Structure formats: C-alpha cells, structure tokens
C-alpha cells in the first residue's frame, strides 16, 4: 500500500484551472475572445459611421400657436416621422429630405391654420343662433381670411386684423364708417416698402363694404406706424415708388452718358459725374384762343359792309347866324300892281349818310396736352482727374492739370451728352482736380486669410467632422482590430499559402529534417499519452483501494499530514 501511495504522490498531475480565466487560456476561449473583440470594434466603427450619416434636421414650422403645434405633432406621429424641437420649443425640426413632402401632406390637412379661423367657422352654424352671434362669427371669419391673405406675403410672418363695423342706422347723421387695424409680425431682417404697405391697405379696404383707405391702420410688431393717413385727403397726390424709381433712372442714364463720353479722353477711373433731375409729374391740358389784327402789308379781308343815306325836309334856320337871322319876319304888304306875291321856295332839310364795314380778325385755337414725366431742369457736376504721366527712365509718376482748351472741350461734350438747354435753366459745372487715392497706395486693409474668414466656418466644421471620423476609424482599425486579427490572418496565410519550391540540392535535407521533426513530435506525443495513461491507471487503482479498504487510505493521508508537520 505504501508503494501505491508513493506512486500516487510521485505521479505529476496536469495543471488545470477553473473559472473564466482558465477558459480564456484554452484554444476555444481564445477564439471566443478574439471574435468578441472583433465584433466590438466593428460595432463601434459602424456606430461612428451611422453617427456621421445621421439625418440633418431642418425647420418644418416655427412661431406656431399651441393648437397648431399639437395638431402638427399628432399628424407626424401618425405618419411615423421622427421630429424634435429646437431650443425653446419655438420650431419643429424634421429630417431635411422629408421636409417638402411633409409640408405638402400637412397643407392637405389644413395645417398649420395660423391661429386664425376663416369662413369654415360658418360651416357649423347651430339652429337657433341669434343674429348677434351670426354677425360676430361673420366678423371673425372675415378677420381670419384677411389675416391669411396678408400672411401669404413673403416678408410677413403672421398677421392679425381687427375690424370695427358699426351697426347700420336709418338716420344719415348717425351713420358711421367702418375702420380696420392690421398688426404685422415681419420676418427677421425683412421690411415692407411703401408699395407693399399700400397694397395691404387697399386689400383690406376692398374686402369690407364702405371701408375707405384712410380708415385702415397698419402697424408692425415694434409699434411702428406703416400706413400714414395724415396726407390722404381727397385729391392729394404724392410721389409713389414708381415715380421715384423713374427719377433715379433718368439721373443714372445721364451719369452713364457723361462718363462714357469723357472716359476715352481721360480714362475710366479719372472721371466722376453726378446729376440731379427735376421731373414734372403734372399732367396738363391747355386750350387757348388767340386774336391778332391783320398786319399792314396783308390785305384786310372785309367780312360785311353796309351803307345808308337819308335826307329830312323842313324849314330850318337860314342866313347868317346871328341876331338878325333869328328875328321874326316883318309885316307883309300888298303889291302895287295888284299881283299876288311870289312865295319863296322852301329850304332843303339836312342829309345823313351811314356806312358800316366789318373786317375779319385772325383767330387761333390751340389744344395742348402735356404728359407727366418731362424734365424741368437738369443740374450736372463733373470732376476730372489731373493727367498722369510716367517718366520712362526713372519710372516716376507726375500729375499736371488739364489745359483750358481741354476743359472747354470736355464742357461742350458734357452739354451734348446731357442735353443741355439754357431755356430750361440747366446748369453744368466741370472741375479739374487731383483724385485722392489713385496716385498713392491704397490704404484698404488686405482681405483676411481663408481660415479666418467667418464665411468658411461651416465648411471647416463639415470637413473637421469627417477628418475626426476618419482618424477614429483608423485608430480602431490599426490599433485594436488589426492586432486582434493578425494571428488569425497569419494562420490563415500559413494554411492557404503554397509551400515554396525547394531547390533540388536541399530537397533531401529538408525532407530529412521534416521527417526528424515529425518523429520527435510523435515521440513526445507518445510520452505524454503514456504519462496520462499511467496517471489515469494509478488514479483508478487508488479509487478502487479506497472503496475496498478506506482505512488504508486514511493511514496514507495521516502519514502525509505527519510528514508535513
């Protein structure tokens, strides 16, 4: 029995470890660890790639009411669309590739409504509704429709319309005109020009019966009055943007003509011109009748001629004027011879002649109609730079003024180009003076470098994102994944690689070495197998001995313990 115990003690047992650490030291454990590491690295790389390819979110709607926001998010949930809110919750963000499709789908559902109700409010009228409620609903509907129409303008973000519609009265003195107020919330950085404000005023005035333009007030979100009704009296006319644009075009054309005709003489950069045009926008209709007498050389045309002559009989006073001729006649006496006296012949009466001659008089009738937009007066100023010359030997630049003849020539050319008219009272001033900044270096600061330009910041961020992604993927591949896969790759290469063709001289030596190595490995395997078989055989013998006579085993263990003490 002692010999059996000694044999059990002297027989080496194979080193075996239990637990995870021992498992990972085995061939299967190493393969599992290698596969898990590779899977982990690949998962990290895929996650990084998906993060770099994450969808870009853009604004779907912003500055919406709470009711519209709830309806929009509910519709997006039904469609299964991912969305998120911006900071502060003032905008709903969706993936950029879906934004146009979602806007069309939501518009088909009538979203967003903009917080204003239109004529759809009148679709669900209840039976028994009072006339007052109907009037209020109609006014709310009209206000909502006007607000929606105004919001369709580009610069307008949102709008509210308030209508004050008085009750109609049968008495003329008590009748009141309706009024309207419009509050606009403009887009950031946008503004309305006078023409657009006038369009909004006319839109509201045309939509409400008996509402005049002067009773419409337009205000923006900062409280600025956009519609000025102070000068909108009947018959008052003001310059509109079209007329102001026409004035600018006339002045720009004059400046272009002047500079284009002077530039070939002095150079394009050596002439500056400015023009001021007074435009007459009055539309005049003139009707005139002018009369003038015939000129002496011209024959006088007789229009009509009338002559009349009359003689009146009667004894009128005769003789020499004086006292004797005015005395009564003396007493008549009978004739001596008895003959009757001869009566004197009656005196002839006065004769009257009348003549009337009518001559033709010249008459000119002229009707003149002048369209608006005529030029009343032009004022042009031209500045010409000194003439520059370069010395071919030294390269020095010298400047000298133009001669009087050259200035006079430029003056005449400018008059022809601008259409100078002395009758209109046009003025022209041509000045020859040196220009500051042409004959010396420019002090303008240089443009910033491209990496300091704020305009290139978004591009730099996008490039940096992909560079960082590439660097992380390269680090994971070369530092973690490749070292883990290198043994497997090496083994795969060894298995799949074809052995090199040996040289004829060393072929026998290689074969002998391979045979010797194989024999040695076979002997080692046989030795290990023999030892394992002896160990298993001794273990079986000890187990059988312990079952048959446990006291012997107990004595052996007691002897071990005594020897250890």
mmCIF file of N, CA, C and O in Angstrom, residues 49-94:
data_model
loop_
_atom_site.group_PDB
_atom_site.id
_atom_site.type_symbol
_atom_site.label_atom_id
_atom_site.label_comp_id
_atom_site.label_asym_id
_atom_site.label_seq_id
_atom_site.Cartn_x
_atom_site.Cartn_y
_atom_site.Cartn_z
ATOM 1 N N UNK A 49 -19.891 55.455 -37.981
ATOM 2 C CA UNK A 49 -20.307 55.761 -39.349
ATOM 3 C C UNK A 49 -21.775 56.196 -39.396
ATOM 4 O O UNK A 49 -22.131 57.133 -40.106
ATOM 5 N N UNK A 50 -22.622 55.514 -38.644
ATOM 6 C CA UNK A 50 -24.035 55.906 -38.606
ATOM 7 C C UNK A 50 -24.204 57.282 -37.964
ATOM 8 O O UNK A 50 -25.074 58.071 -38.361
ATOM 9 N N UNK A 51 -23.361 57.588 -36.973
ATOM 10 C CA UNK A 51 -23.436 58.925 -36.362
ATOM 11 C C UNK A 51 -23.058 59.998 -37.369
ATOM 12 O O UNK A 51 -23.672 61.057 -37.416
ATOM 13 N N UNK A 52 -22.032 59.694 -38.196
ATOM 14 C CA UNK A 52 -21.638 60.694 -39.204
ATOM 15 C C UNK A 52 -22.694 60.835 -40.289
ATOM 16 O O UNK A 52 -22.813 61.891 -40.904
ATOM 17 N N UNK A 53 -23.464 59.768 -40.538
ATOM 18 C CA UNK A 53 -24.503 59.825 -41.560
ATOM 19 C C UNK A 53 -25.884 60.105 -40.969
ATOM 20 O O UNK A 53 -26.894 59.838 -41.632
ATOM 21 N N UNK A 54 -25.944 60.648 -39.761
ATOM 22 C CA UNK A 54 -27.234 60.949 -39.140
ATOM 23 C C UNK A 54 -27.970 62.008 -39.967
ATOM 24 O O UNK A 54 -27.341 62.915 -40.530
ATOM 25 N N UNK A 55 -29.287 61.904 -40.092
ATOM 26 C CA UNK A 55 -30.034 62.860 -40.933
ATOM 27 C C UNK A 55 -29.942 64.276 -40.377
ATOM 28 O O UNK A 55 -29.951 64.487 -39.163
ATOM 29 N N UNK A 56 -29.863 65.219 -41.275
ATOM 30 C CA UNK A 56 -29.821 66.633 -40.899
ATOM 31 C C UNK A 56 -31.252 67.135 -40.708
ATOM 32 O O UNK A 56 -32.105 66.960 -41.562
ATOM 33 N N UNK A 57 -31.486 67.746 -39.569
ATOM 34 C CA UNK A 57 -32.816 68.244 -39.247
ATOM 35 C C UNK A 57 -32.930 69.713 -39.628
ATOM 36 O O UNK A 57 -31.994 70.494 -39.392
ATOM 37 N N UNK A 58 -34.065 70.053 -40.216
ATOM 38 C CA UNK A 58 -34.351 71.434 -40.587
ATOM 39 C C UNK A 58 -35.718 71.837 -40.061
ATOM 40 O O UNK A 58 -36.515 70.988 -39.664
ATOM 41 N N UNK A 59 -35.965 73.137 -40.103
ATOM 42 C CA UNK A 59 -37.195 73.673 -39.524
ATOM 43 C C UNK A 59 -38.366 73.372 -40.453
ATOM 44 O O UNK A 59 -38.350 73.722 -41.638
ATOM 45 N N UNK A 60 -39.378 72.704 -39.899
ATOM 46 C CA UNK A 60 -40.617 72.455 -40.638
ATOM 47 C C UNK A 60 -41.565 73.636 -40.493
ATOM 48 O O UNK A 60 -42.028 74.205 -41.480
ATOM 49 N N UNK A 61 -41.848 74.031 -39.248
ATOM 50 C CA UNK A 61 -42.682 75.199 -38.958
ATOM 51 C C UNK A 61 -42.125 75.865 -37.710
ATOM 52 O O UNK A 61 -41.572 75.202 -36.821
ATOM 53 N N UNK A 62 -42.276 77.163 -37.653
ATOM 54 C CA UNK A 62 -41.825 77.926 -36.493
ATOM 55 C C UNK A 62 -42.852 79.003 -36.172
ATOM 56 O O UNK A 62 -43.695 79.349 -37.010
ATOM 57 N N UNK A 63 -42.776 79.492 -34.930
ATOM 58 C CA UNK A 63 -43.681 80.548 -34.453
ATOM 59 C C UNK A 63 -45.143 80.154 -34.650
ATOM 60 O O UNK A 63 -45.957 80.911 -35.163
ATOM 61 N N UNK A 64 -45.447 78.942 -34.270
ATOM 62 C CA UNK A 64 -46.797 78.430 -34.405
ATOM 63 C C UNK A 64 -47.536 78.575 -33.069
ATOM 64 O O UNK A 64 -46.922 78.723 -32.005
ATOM 65 N N UNK A 65 -48.838 78.504 -33.137
ATOM 66 C CA UNK A 65 -49.641 78.543 -31.923
ATOM 67 C C UNK A 65 -49.634 77.163 -31.264
ATOM 68 O O UNK A 65 -49.262 76.157 -31.869
ATOM 69 N N UNK A 66 -50.057 77.134 -29.998
ATOM 70 C CA UNK A 66 -50.079 75.862 -29.281
ATOM 71 C C UNK A 66 -51.040 74.866 -29.930
ATOM 72 O O UNK A 66 -50.755 73.673 -29.991
ATOM 73 N N UNK A 67 -52.175 75.353 -30.411
ATOM 74 C CA UNK A 67 -53.130 74.454 -31.042
ATOM 75 C C UNK A 67 -52.554 73.872 -32.331
ATOM 76 O O UNK A 67 -52.661 72.662 -32.588
ATOM 77 N N UNK A 68 -51.924 74.713 -33.128
ATOM 78 C CA UNK A 68 -51.315 74.209 -34.364
ATOM 79 C C UNK A 68 -50.156 73.259 -34.062
ATOM 80 O O UNK A 68 -49.966 72.247 -34.753
ATOM 81 N N UNK A 69 -49.372 73.561 -33.024
ATOM 82 C CA UNK A 69 -48.261 72.681 -32.671
ATOM 83 C C UNK A 69 -48.733 71.296 -32.267
ATOM 84 O O UNK A 69 -48.154 70.279 -32.676
ATOM 85 N N UNK A 70 -49.793 71.222 -31.462
ATOM 86 C CA UNK A 70 -50.329 69.924 -31.079
ATOM 87 C C UNK A 70 -50.868 69.152 -32.260
ATOM 88 O O UNK A 70 -50.660 67.929 -32.379
ATOM 89 N N UNK A 71 -51.577 69.830 -33.173
ATOM 90 C CA UNK A 71 -52.110 69.146 -34.359
ATOM 91 C C UNK A 71 -50.992 68.663 -35.273
ATOM 92 O O UNK A 71 -51.072 67.559 -35.841
ATOM 93 N N UNK A 72 -49.929 69.442 -35.418
ATOM 94 C CA UNK A 72 -48.820 69.045 -36.301
ATOM 95 C C UNK A 72 -48.085 67.839 -35.737
ATOM 96 O O UNK A 72 -47.788 66.876 -36.451
ATOM 97 N N UNK A 73 -47.762 67.859 -34.440
ATOM 98 C CA UNK A 73 -47.048 66.724 -33.843
ATOM 99 C C UNK A 73 -47.910 65.455 -33.863
ATOM 100 O O UNK A 73 -47.387 64.352 -34.073
ATOM 101 N N UNK A 74 -49.210 65.593 -33.651
ATOM 102 C CA UNK A 74 -50.082 64.416 -33.724
ATOM 103 C C UNK A 74 -50.091 63.822 -35.128
ATOM 104 O O UNK A 74 -50.044 62.596 -35.309
ATOM 105 N N UNK A 75 -50.115 64.676 -36.136
ATOM 106 C CA UNK A 75 -50.082 64.184 -37.514
ATOM 107 C C UNK A 75 -48.738 63.528 -37.831
ATOM 108 O O UNK A 75 -48.691 62.502 -38.513
ATOM 109 N N UNK A 76 -47.648 64.081 -37.325
ATOM 110 C CA UNK A 76 -46.330 63.478 -37.558
ATOM 111 C C UNK A 76 -46.216 62.124 -36.874
ATOM 112 O O UNK A 76 -45.603 61.193 -37.411
ATOM 113 N N UNK A 77 -46.804 61.984 -35.680
ATOM 114 C CA UNK A 77 -46.792 60.688 -35.010
ATOM 115 C C UNK A 77 -47.580 59.647 -35.801
ATOM 116 O O UNK A 77 -47.177 58.477 -35.881
ATOM 117 N N UNK A 78 -48.703 60.050 -36.384
ATOM 118 C CA UNK A 78 -49.477 59.120 -37.192
ATOM 119 C C UNK A 78 -48.717 58.674 -38.437
ATOM 120 O O UNK A 78 -48.826 57.522 -38.862
ATOM 121 N N UNK A 79 -47.931 59.574 -39.016
ATOM 122 C CA UNK A 79 -47.153 59.233 -40.206
ATOM 123 C C UNK A 79 -45.841 58.532 -39.873
ATOM 124 O O UNK A 79 -45.120 58.102 -40.775
ATOM 125 N N UNK A 80 -45.504 58.417 -38.566
ATOM 126 C CA UNK A 80 -44.273 57.752 -38.171
ATOM 127 C C UNK A 80 -43.018 58.514 -38.530
ATOM 128 O O UNK A 80 -41.996 57.908 -38.849
ATOM 129 N N UNK A 81 -43.057 59.817 -38.450
ATOM 130 C CA UNK A 81 -41.924 60.669 -38.814
ATOM 131 C C UNK A 81 -41.199 61.092 -37.546
ATOM 132 O O UNK A 81 -41.827 61.529 -36.566
ATOM 133 N N UNK A 82 -39.869 60.947 -37.539
ATOM 134 C CA UNK A 82 -39.068 61.406 -36.420
ATOM 135 C C UNK A 82 -38.976 62.929 -36.445
ATOM 136 O O UNK A 82 -38.723 63.527 -37.486
ATOM 137 N N UNK A 83 -39.172 63.547 -35.305
ATOM 138 C CA UNK A 83 -39.091 65.007 -35.206
ATOM 139 C C UNK A 83 -38.542 65.377 -33.843
ATOM 140 O O UNK A 83 -38.533 64.560 -32.904
ATOM 141 N N UNK A 84 -38.097 66.584 -33.734
ATOM 142 C CA UNK A 84 -37.626 67.117 -32.465
ATOM 143 C C UNK A 84 -37.838 68.623 -32.465
ATOM 144 O O UNK A 84 -38.093 69.235 -33.505
ATOM 145 N N UNK A 85 -37.733 69.206 -31.282
ATOM 146 C CA UNK A 85 -37.980 70.629 -31.105
ATOM 147 C C UNK A 85 -36.644 71.367 -30.981
ATOM 148 O O UNK A 85 -35.658 70.820 -30.478
ATOM 149 N N UNK A 86 -36.660 72.592 -31.438
ATOM 150 C CA UNK A 86 -35.470 73.431 -31.288
ATOM 151 C C UNK A 86 -35.391 73.943 -29.862
ATOM 152 O O UNK A 86 -36.292 73.721 -29.043
ATOM 153 N N UNK A 87 -34.299 74.622 -29.563
ATOM 154 C CA UNK A 87 -34.129 75.173 -28.225
ATOM 155 C C UNK A 87 -35.199 76.220 -27.957
ATOM 156 O O UNK A 87 -35.363 77.171 -28.718
ATOM 157 N N UNK A 88 -35.912 76.017 -26.880
ATOM 158 C CA UNK A 88 -37.011 76.919 -26.560
ATOM 159 C C UNK A 88 -38.344 76.432 -27.083
ATOM 160 O O UNK A 88 -39.389 76.989 -26.725
ATOM 161 N N UNK A 89 -38.347 75.413 -27.941
ATOM 162 C CA UNK A 89 -39.593 74.869 -28.448
ATOM 163 C C UNK A 89 -40.324 75.774 -29.406
ATOM 164 O O UNK A 89 -41.540 75.641 -29.587
ATOM 165 N N UNK A 90 -39.609 76.685 -30.069
ATOM 166 C CA UNK A 90 -40.268 77.611 -30.990
ATOM 167 C C UNK A 90 -40.334 77.087 -32.413
ATOM 168 O O UNK A 90 -40.918 77.739 -33.272
ATOM 169 N N UNK A 91 -39.742 75.911 -32.676
ATOM 170 C CA UNK A 91 -39.740 75.368 -34.034
ATOM 171 C C UNK A 91 -39.744 73.846 -33.959
ATOM 172 O O UNK A 91 -39.235 73.250 -33.005
ATOM 173 N N UNK A 92 -40.362 73.226 -34.970
ATOM 174 C CA UNK A 92 -40.387 71.772 -35.106
ATOM 175 C C UNK A 92 -39.406 71.392 -36.210
ATOM 176 O O UNK A 92 -39.496 71.895 -37.330
ATOM 177 N N UNK A 93 -38.466 70.487 -35.880
ATOM 178 C CA UNK A 93 -37.424 70.076 -36.808
ATOM 179 C C UNK A 93 -37.709 68.659 -37.282
ATOM 180 O O UNK A 93 -38.080 67.781 -36.493
ATOM 181 N N UNK A 94 -37.536 68.426 -38.579
ATOM 182 C CA UNK A 94 -37.720 67.114 -39.193
ATOM 183 C C UNK A 94 -36.521 66.855 -40.091
ATOM 184 O O UNK A 94 -35.766 67.779 -40.429
#
